[in-house]
Coordinates of C-alpha atoms in Angstrom, one line a residue:
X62 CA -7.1 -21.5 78.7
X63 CA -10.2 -22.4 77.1
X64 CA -9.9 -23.6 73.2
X65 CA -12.8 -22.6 72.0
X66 CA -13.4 -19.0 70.0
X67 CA -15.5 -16.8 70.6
X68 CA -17.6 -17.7 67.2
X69 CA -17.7 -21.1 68.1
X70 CA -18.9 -20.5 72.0
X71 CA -21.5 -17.7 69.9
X72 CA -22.5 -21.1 67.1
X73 CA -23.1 -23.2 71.0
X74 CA -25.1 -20.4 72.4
X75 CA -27.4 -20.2 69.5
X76 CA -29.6 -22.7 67.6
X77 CA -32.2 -22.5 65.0
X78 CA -34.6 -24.9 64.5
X79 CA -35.4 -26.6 61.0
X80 CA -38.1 -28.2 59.6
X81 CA -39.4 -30.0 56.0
X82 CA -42.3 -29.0 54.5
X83 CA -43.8 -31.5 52.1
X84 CA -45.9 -31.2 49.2
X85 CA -47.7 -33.2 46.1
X86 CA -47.0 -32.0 42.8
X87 CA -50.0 -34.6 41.5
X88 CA -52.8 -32.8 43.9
X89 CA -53.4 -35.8 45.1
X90 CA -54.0 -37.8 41.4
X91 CA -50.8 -39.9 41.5
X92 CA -53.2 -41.5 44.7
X93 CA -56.0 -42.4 42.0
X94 CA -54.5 -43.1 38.4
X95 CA -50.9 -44.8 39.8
X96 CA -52.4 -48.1 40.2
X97 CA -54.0 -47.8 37.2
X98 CA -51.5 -46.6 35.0
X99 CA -48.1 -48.1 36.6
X100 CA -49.6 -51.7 36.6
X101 CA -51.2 -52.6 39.5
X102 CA -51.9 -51.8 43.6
X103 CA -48.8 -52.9 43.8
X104 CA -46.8 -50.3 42.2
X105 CA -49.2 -47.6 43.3
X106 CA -47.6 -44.5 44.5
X107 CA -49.4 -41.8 47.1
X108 CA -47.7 -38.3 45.9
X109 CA -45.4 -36.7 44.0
X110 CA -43.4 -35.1 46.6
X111 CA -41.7 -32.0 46.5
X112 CA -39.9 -30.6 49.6
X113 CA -38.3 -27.5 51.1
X114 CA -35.8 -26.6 53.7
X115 CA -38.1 -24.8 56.5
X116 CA -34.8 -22.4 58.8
X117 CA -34.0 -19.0 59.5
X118 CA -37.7 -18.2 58.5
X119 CA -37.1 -19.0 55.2
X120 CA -38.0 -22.0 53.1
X121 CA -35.2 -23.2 50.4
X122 CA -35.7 -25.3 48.0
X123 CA -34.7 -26.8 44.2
X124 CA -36.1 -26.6 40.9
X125 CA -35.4 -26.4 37.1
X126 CA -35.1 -24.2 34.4
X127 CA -32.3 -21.9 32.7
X128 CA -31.9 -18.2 32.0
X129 CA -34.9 -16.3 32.2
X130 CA -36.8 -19.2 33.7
X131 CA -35.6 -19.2 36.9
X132 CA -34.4 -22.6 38.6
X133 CA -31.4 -23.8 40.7
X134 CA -31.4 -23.7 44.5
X135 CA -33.8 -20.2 45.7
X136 CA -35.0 -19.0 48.4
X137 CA -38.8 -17.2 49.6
X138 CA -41.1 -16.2 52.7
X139 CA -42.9 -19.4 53.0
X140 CA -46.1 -17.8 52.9
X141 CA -45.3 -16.2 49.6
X142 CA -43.9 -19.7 47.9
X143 CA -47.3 -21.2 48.8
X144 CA -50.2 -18.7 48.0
X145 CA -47.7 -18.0 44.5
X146 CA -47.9 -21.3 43.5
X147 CA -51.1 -22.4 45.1
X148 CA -50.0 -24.9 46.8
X149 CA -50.2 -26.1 50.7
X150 CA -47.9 -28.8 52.3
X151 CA -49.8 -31.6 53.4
X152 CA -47.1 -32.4 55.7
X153 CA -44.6 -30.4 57.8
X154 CA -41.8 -32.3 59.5
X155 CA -39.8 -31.3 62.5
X156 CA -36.0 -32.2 62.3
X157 CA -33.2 -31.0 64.8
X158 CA -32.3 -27.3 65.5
X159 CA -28.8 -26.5 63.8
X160 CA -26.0 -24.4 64.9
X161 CA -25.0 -23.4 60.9
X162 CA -25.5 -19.6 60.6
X163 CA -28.0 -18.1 57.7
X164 CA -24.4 -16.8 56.4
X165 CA -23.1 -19.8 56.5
X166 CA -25.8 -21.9 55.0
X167 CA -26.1 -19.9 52.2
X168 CA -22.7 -20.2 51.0
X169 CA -22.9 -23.8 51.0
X170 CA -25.8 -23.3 48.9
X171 CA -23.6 -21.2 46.5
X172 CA -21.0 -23.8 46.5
X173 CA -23.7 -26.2 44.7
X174 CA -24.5 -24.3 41.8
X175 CA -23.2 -27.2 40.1
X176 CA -24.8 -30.1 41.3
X177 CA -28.2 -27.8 42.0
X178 CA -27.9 -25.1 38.9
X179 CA -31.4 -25.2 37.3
X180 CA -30.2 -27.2 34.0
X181 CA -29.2 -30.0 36.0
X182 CA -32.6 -30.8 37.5
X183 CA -33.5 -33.9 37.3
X184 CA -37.3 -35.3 38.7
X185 CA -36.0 -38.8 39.1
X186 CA -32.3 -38.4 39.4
X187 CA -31.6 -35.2 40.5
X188 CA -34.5 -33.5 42.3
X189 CA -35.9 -31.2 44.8
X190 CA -36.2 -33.8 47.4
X191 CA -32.0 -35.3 46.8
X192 CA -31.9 -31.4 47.3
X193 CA -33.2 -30.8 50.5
X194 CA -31.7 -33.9 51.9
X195 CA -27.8 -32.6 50.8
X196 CA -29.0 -29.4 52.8
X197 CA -30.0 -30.7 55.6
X198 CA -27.4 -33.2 55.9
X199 CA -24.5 -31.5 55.0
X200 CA -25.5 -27.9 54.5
X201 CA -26.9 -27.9 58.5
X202 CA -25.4 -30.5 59.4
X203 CA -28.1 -32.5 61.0
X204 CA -28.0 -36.0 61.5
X205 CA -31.8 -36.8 59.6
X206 CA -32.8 -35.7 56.5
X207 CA -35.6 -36.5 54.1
X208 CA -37.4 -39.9 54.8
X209 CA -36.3 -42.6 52.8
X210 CA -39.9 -43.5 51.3
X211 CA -39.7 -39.8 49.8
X212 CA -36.1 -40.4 48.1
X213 CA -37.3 -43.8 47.4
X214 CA -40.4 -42.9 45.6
X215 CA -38.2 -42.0 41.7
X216 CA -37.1 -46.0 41.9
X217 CA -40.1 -47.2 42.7
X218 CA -41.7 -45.5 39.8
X219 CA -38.7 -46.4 37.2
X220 CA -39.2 -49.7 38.4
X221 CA -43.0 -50.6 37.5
X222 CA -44.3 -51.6 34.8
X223 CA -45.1 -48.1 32.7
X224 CA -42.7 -46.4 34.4
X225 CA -40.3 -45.8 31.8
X226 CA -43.0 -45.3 29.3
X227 CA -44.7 -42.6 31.6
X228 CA -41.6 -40.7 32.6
X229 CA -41.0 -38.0 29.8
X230 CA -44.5 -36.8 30.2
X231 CA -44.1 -36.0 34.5
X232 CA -40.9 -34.4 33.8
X233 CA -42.3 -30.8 33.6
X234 CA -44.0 -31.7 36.9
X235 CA -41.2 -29.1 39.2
X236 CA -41.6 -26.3 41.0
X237 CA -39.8 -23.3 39.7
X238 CA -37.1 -20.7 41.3
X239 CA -37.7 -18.4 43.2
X240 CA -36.0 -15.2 44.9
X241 CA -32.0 -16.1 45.0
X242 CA -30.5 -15.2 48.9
X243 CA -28.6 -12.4 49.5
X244 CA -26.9 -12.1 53.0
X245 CA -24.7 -9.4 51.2
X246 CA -27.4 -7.1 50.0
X247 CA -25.7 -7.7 46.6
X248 CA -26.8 -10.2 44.0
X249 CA -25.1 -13.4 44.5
X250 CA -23.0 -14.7 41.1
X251 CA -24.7 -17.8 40.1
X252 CA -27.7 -17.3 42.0
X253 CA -31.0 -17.4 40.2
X254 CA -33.5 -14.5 39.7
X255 CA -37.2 -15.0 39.7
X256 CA -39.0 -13.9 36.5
X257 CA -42.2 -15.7 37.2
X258 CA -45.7 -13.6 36.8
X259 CA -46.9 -15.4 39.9
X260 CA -44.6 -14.2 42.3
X261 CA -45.1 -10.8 41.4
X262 CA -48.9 -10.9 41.7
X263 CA -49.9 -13.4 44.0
X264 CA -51.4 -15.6 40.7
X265 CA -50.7 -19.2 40.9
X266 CA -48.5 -20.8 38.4
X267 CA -50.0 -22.9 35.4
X268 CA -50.8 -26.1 37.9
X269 CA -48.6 -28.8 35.6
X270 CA -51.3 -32.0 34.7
X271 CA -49.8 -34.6 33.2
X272 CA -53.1 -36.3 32.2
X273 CA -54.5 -33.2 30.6
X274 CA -52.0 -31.3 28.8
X275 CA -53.6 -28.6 26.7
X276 CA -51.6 -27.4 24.0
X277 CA -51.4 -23.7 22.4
X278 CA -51.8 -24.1 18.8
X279 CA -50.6 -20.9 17.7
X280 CA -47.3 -21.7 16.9
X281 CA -48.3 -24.6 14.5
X282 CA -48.5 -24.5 11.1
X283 CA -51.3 -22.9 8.8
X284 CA -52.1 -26.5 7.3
X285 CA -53.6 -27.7 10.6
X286 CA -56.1 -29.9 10.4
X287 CA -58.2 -27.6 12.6
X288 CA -61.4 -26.4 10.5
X289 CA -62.0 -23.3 12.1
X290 CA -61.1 -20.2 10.1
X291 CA -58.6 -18.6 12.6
X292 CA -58.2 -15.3 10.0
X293 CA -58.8 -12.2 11.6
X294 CA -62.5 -11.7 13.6
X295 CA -62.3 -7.3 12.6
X296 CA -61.3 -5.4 9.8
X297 CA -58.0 -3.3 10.1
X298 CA -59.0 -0.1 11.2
X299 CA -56.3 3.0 12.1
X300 CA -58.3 4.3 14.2
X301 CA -58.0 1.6 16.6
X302 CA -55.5 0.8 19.1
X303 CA -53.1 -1.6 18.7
X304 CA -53.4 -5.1 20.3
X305 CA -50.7 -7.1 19.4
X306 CA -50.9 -10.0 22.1
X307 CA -54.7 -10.5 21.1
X308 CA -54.1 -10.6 17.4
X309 CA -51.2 -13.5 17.9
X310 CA -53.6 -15.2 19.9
X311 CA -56.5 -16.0 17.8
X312 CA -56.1 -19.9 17.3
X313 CA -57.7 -22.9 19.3
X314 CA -56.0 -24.4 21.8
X315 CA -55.7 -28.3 21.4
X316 CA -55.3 -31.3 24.0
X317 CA -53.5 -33.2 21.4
X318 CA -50.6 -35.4 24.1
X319 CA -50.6 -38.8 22.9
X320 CA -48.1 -40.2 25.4
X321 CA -50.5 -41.9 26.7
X322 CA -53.2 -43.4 23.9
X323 CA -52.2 -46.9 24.3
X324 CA -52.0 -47.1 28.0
X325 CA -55.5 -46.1 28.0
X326 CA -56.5 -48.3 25.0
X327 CA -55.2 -51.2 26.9
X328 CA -57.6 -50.8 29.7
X329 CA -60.5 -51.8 27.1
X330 CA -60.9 -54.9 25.7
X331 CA -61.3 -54.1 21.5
X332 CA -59.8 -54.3 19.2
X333 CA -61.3 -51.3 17.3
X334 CA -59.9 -49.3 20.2
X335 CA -56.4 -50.4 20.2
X336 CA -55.9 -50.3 16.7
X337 CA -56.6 -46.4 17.0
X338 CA -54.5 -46.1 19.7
X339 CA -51.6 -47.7 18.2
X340 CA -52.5 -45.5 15.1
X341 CA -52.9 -42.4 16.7
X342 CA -49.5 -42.9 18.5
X343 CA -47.5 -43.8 16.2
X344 CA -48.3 -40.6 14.4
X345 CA -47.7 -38.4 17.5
X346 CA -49.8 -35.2 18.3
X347 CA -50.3 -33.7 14.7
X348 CA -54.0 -33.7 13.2
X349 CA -53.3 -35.9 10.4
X350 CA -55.6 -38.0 8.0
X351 CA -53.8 -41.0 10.0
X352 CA -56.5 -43.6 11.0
X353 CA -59.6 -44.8 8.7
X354 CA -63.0 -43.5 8.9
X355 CA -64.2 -46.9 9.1
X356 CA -62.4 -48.1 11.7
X357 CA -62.6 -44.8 13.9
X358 CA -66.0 -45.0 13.9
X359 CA -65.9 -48.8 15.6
X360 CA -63.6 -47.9 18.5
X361 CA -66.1 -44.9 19.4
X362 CA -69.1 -46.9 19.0
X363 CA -66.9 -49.4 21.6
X364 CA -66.0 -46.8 23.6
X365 CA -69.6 -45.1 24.0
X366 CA -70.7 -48.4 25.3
X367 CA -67.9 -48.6 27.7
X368 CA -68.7 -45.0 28.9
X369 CA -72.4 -45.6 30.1
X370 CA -71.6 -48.7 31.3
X371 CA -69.2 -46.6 33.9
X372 CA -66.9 -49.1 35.4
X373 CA -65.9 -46.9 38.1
X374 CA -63.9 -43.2 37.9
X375 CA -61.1 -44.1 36.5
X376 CA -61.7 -47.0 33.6
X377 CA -64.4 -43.3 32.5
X378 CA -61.6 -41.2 32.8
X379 CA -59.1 -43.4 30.7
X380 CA -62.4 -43.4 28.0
X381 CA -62.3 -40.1 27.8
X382 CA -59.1 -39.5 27.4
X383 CA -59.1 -41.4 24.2
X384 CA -62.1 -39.6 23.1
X385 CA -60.2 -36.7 23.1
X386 CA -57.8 -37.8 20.6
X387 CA -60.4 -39.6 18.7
X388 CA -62.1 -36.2 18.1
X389 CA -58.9 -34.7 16.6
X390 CA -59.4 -37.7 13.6
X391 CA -62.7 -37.0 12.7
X392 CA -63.3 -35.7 9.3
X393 CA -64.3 -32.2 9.0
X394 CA -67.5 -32.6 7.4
X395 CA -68.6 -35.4 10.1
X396 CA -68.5 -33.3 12.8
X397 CA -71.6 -31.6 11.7
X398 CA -73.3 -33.0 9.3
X399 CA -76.3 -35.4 9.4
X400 CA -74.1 -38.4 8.0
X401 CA -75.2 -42.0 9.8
X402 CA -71.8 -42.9 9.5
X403 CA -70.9 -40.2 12.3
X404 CA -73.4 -40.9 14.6
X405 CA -71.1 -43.0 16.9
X406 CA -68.8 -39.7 17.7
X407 CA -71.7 -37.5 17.9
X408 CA -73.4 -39.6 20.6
X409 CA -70.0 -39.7 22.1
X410 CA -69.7 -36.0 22.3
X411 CA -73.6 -35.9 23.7
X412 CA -72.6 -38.2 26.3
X413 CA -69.6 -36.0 27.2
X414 CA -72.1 -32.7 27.3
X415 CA -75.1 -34.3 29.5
X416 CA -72.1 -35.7 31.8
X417 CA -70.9 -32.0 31.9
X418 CA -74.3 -30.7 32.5
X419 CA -76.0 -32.8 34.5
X420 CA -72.6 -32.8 37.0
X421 CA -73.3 -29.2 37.6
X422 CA -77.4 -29.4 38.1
X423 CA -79.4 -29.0 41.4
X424 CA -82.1 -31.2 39.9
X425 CA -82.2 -35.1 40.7
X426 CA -82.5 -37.1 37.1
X427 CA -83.2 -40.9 37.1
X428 CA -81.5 -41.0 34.2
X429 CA -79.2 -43.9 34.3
X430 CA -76.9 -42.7 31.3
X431 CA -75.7 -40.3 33.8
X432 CA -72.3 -40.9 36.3
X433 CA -70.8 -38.2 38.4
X434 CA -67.4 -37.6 36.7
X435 CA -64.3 -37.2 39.0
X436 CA -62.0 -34.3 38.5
X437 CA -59.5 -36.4 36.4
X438 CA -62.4 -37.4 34.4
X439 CA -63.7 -33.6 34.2
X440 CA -60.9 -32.0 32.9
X441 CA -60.5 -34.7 30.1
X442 CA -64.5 -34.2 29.5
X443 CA -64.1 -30.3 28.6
X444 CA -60.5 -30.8 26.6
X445 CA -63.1 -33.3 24.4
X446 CA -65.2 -30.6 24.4
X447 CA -62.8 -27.8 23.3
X448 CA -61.1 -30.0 20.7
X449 CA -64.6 -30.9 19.0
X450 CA -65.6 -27.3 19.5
X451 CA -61.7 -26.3 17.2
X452 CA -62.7 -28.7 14.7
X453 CA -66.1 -28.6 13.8
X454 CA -67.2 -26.2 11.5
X455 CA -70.1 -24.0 12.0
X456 CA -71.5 -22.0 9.7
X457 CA -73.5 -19.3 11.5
X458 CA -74.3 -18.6 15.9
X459 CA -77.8 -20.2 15.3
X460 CA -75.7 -23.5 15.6
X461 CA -74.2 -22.1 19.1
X462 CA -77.2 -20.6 20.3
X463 CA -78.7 -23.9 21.2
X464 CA -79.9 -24.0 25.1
X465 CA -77.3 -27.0 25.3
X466 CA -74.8 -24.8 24.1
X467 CA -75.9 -22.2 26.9
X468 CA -76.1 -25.3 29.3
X469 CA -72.6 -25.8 29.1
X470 CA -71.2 -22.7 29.0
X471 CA -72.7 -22.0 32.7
X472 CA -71.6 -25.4 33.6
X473 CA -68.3 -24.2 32.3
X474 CA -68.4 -21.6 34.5
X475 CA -69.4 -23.0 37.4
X476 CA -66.1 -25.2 37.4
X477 CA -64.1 -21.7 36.3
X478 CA -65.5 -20.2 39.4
X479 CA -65.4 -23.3 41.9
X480 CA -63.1 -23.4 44.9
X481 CA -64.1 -26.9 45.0
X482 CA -62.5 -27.7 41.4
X483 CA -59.1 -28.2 40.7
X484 CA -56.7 -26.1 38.5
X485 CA -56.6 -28.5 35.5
X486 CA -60.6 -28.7 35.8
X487 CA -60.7 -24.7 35.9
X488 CA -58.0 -24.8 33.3
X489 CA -59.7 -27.0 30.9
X490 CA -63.1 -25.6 31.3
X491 CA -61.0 -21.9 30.2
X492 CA -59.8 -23.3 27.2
X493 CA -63.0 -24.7 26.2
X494 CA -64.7 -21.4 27.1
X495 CA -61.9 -19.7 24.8
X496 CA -62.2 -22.3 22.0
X497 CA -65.7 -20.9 21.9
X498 CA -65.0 -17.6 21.1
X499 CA -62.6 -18.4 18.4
X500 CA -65.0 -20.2 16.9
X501 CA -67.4 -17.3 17.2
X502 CA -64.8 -15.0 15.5
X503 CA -64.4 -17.2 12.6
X504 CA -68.4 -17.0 11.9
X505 CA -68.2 -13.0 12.3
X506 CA -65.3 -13.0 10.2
X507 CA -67.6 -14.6 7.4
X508 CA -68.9 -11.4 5.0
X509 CA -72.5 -11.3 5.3
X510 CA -74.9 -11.3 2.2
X511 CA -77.0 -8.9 3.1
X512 CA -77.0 -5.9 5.0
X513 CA -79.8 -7.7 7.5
X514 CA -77.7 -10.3 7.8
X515 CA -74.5 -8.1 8.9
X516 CA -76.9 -6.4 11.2
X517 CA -77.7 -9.9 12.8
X518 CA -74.8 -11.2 13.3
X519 CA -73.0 -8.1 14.6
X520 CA -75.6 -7.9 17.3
X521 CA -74.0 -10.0 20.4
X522 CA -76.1 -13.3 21.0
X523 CA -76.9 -14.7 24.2
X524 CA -74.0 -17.2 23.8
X525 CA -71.5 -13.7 23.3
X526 CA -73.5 -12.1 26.8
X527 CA -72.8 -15.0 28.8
X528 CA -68.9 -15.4 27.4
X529 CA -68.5 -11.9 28.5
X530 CA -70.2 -11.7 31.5
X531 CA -69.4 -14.9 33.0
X532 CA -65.4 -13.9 31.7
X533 CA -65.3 -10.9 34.1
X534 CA -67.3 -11.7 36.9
X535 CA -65.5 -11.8 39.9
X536 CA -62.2 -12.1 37.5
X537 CA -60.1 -10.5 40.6
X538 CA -60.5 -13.5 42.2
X539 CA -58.7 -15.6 40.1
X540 CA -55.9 -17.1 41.5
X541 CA -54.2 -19.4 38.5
X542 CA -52.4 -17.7 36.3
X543 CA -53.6 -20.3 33.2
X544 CA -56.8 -19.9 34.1
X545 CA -56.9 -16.0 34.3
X546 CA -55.2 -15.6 31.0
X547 CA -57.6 -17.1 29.1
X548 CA -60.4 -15.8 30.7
X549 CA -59.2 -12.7 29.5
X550 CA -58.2 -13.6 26.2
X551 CA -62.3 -14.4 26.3
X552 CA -63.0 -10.9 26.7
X553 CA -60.4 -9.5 24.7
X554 CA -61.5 -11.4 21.4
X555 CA -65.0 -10.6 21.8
X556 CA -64.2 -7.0 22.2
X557 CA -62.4 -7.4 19.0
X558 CA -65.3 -8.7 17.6
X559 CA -68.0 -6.6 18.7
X560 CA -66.2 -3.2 19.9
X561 CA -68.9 -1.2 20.3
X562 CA -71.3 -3.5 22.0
X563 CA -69.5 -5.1 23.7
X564 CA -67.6 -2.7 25.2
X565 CA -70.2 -0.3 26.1
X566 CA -71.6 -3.5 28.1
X567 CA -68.4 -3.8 29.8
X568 CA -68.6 -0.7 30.8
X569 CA -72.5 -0.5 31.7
X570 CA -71.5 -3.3 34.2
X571 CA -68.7 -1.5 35.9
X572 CA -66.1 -4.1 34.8
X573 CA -64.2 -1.5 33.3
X574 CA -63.3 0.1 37.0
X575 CA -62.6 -3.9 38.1
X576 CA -60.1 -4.5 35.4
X577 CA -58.0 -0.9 36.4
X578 CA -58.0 -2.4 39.8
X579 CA -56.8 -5.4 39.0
X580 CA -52.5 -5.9 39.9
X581 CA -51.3 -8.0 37.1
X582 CA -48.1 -8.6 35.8
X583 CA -46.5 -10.4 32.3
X584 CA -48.9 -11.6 30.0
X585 CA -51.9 -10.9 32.0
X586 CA -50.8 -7.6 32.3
X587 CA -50.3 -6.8 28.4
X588 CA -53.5 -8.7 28.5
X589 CA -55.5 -5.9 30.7
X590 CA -53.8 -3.5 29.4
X591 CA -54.8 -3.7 25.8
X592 CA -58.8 -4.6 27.1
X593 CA -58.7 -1.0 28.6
X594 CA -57.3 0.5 25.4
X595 CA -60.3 -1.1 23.6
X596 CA -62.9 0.1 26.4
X597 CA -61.2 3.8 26.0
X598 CA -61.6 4.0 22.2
X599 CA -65.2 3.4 22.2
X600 CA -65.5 5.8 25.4
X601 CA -63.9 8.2 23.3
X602 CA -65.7 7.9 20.2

């Protein structure tokens, strides 16, 4: 009499085959700044790998976060997990076939909500990838798992140089859960549920950049050093619907991380330059009074001359990323003013528009102060430009209505727009976009002396018609999340500012109709939603 069951003769007659599909969480920049940063070739590393369990159709996989946020071990259509998050494996690995059931699987993934619950993750020490490998090893109990270079990779980084230094700032760099299994129909205790806008929507997730973190400002305190007036851009009105979401949102949005300030510094040889550095982090992100004028202006005189020498794409993007910080110390009334003593910033921040400017041109220029800037080097170039554009004070639109002003605002978006671009270039050239229209509002916001000057500045300028337009068009087509929220947190401030002109050019357009047909979901749906109650109260009036 034959020992085996009939489920184990059913497990031999059936097999499904498993694969691994592997991703980069840098998009490819841990290839170009690891050298630089981690201390050599070396100690370079190619990718930030995240992987996924490809059986039963499905693609499982591990990631952080608590409570509402999702994380823990989830499952999704493999599809869906990539066009949600925007992401594509760039490599997809063939293992054995197993003879584990779906069923069976899963419970072994429910008997891990310990070792793999979503406050237990980990990127170096307890991560997707240690993840996949468990499930594959013991979960389907296949003989291969996940390559050792892949598990490897969290050592080697530890290891260098900067590694230790560098680590806090990656650790946001995960992907988040997804749908939890459920072979029963019923949720699953301890399972995870997905509240994530992009998975409801098809909108990619903020794409994490560790070199370019762009911070929301509207939590911090009312002494900022930020000299735009961020009071209200409209007078309260009862007649008006209410917009909650866009009132809370009315500050800049600052790339203030300082983790990295002295890394950078130390790729330049001044002293001027490291001093700041040192300065500026040992103080941290706040805006403080914390480094001398004097001396501030000597490391950006350095560092302008370091810039137009070039010295290849990444020494630029390391100079840039100090000039970003550097803008955050300037005095307020150097930033636009005609004081000699401020020249060395404003050339920097002239450098840092032509670059943007001339990078997005058709024409040739034999102009040698000009170097095609790399991505990395992009998105730092318009987080310069959105800082200086929160701290500079401007007194009325003739200021903004300059045709470099316009220059960069279609260069801005041009990058916004670009399938070529990546999501922290789009990203930053939002926020700078957004920064913009803040500081528009806090000109509006000004009482006017006389009644032809309320006239004038109520009118929209050319600067307002391009923010709006160039906000809405072809805004369906968005596909990050970050990216899509401030594009409409563009539109909804200037229709605060300008109701009725500004919304009966919305509608004039047709953007009205594109915006109802748009399937949003979270913020960008309270977003839309409060843009159409705008557009119908000046229909209806």
């Amino acid at each position: 009499m034959s020992s085996i069951t009939p489920e184990v003769s059913q497990r031999q007659q059936q097999s499904y085959p498993v694969q691994l599909a592997l991703y980069d969480l840098s998009h490819g920049m841990a290839r170009g700044l690891s050298a630089q940063f981690l201390g050599g070739p070396e100690h370079a590393i190619d990718l930030i790998p995240h992987t996924g369990v490809l059986v039963y159709g499905k693609e499982y996989f591990f990631g952080g976060g608590s409570g509402g946020n999702g994380g823990g071990v989830s499952v999704e259509d493999p599809h869906v997990f990539r066009t949600t998050r925007n992401m594509a494996p760039i490599q997809i690995l063939t293992l054995e076939a197993t003879t584990v059931t779906q069923g069976e699987f899963e419970q072994w993934c429910l008997q891990q909500s310990g070792t793999y619950s979503g406050v237990a993750y980990d990127l170096f020490r307890n991560n997707c990838n240690h993840f996949s490998h468990d499930a594959t090893m013991q979960g389907l109990q296949l003989s291969t798992g996940v390559p050792q270079y892949i598990l490897d990779i969290p050592n080697q980084f530890l290891n260098s140089p900067m590694g230790q230094m560098i680590s806090p700032m990656l650790q946001g760099m995960q992907v988040g859960g997804g749908t939890p299994f459920t072979p029963s129909g019923q949720g699953i205790p301890g399972a995870t549920t997905s509240t994530s806008t992009a998975s409801n929507n098809n909108q990619a997730p903020p794409a994490h950049n560790p070199w370019a973190t762009t911070v929301d400002n509207n939590n911090s305190s009312s002494n900022s050093r930020s000299t735009v007036d961020t009071t209200a851009a409209r007078k309260a009105s009862a007649t008006k619907p209410s917009t909650p979401f866009l009132d809370t949102n009315n500050r800049p949005l600052l790339s203030n991380d300082t983790k990295t300030a002295i890394i950078c510094a130390n790729k330049f040889q001044h002293v001027s330059i490291q001093r700041v550095a040192a300065m500026i982090a040992a103080s941290g992100s706040s805006n403080h009074d914390d480094v001398p004028f004097d001396l501030l202006n000597q490391a950006c005189d350095a560092l302008l001359k370091e810039l137009r020498q070039g010295g290849g794409s990444v020494q630029v993007t390391f100079g840039i990323m100090l000039l970003r910080l550097f803008v955050l110390r300037m005095p307020p009334s150097s930033t636009n003013t005609n004081n000699n003593d401020a020249n060395s910033m404003k050339e920097c921040m002239e450098w840092i528009k032509t670059q943007l400017v001339a990078s997005n041109t058709t024409t040739t220029t034999s102009d040698n102060d000009h170097h095609p800037l790399s991505d990395p080097a992009r998105s730092m170039a318009w987080c310069c430009m959105s800082n200086h554009v929160a701290t500079t004070t401007i007194r009325t639109t003739e200021n903004l209505d300059g045709n470099l002003t316009s220059l960069l605002v279609d260069a801005a978006f041009q990058d916004v727009n670009s399938s070529k671009r990546r999501p922290e270039v789009k990203q930053a050239a939002a926020s700078y976009l957004y920064n913009l229209v803040i500081c528009l509002s806090a000109i509006t916001s000004t009482p006017a002396t006389t009644t032809g000057e309320q006239e004038q500045e109520n009118d929209l300028s050319d600067v307002m018609v391009s923010l709006l337009c160039g906000a809405l068009d072809s805004i369906h087509e968005e596909t990050d999340s970050v990216t899509l929220e401030r594009r409409l947190l563009v539109v909804g401030r200037l229709l605060l500012m300008h109701d009725n002109k500004a919304a009966q050019l919305v509608m004039d357009l047709g953007f009205d109709d594109l915006l109802q047909s748009m399937k949003t979901s979270g913020n960008t749906k309270v977003l839309v939603d409060e843009i159409l109650l705008l557009l119908l109260h000046v229909r209806s009036s």
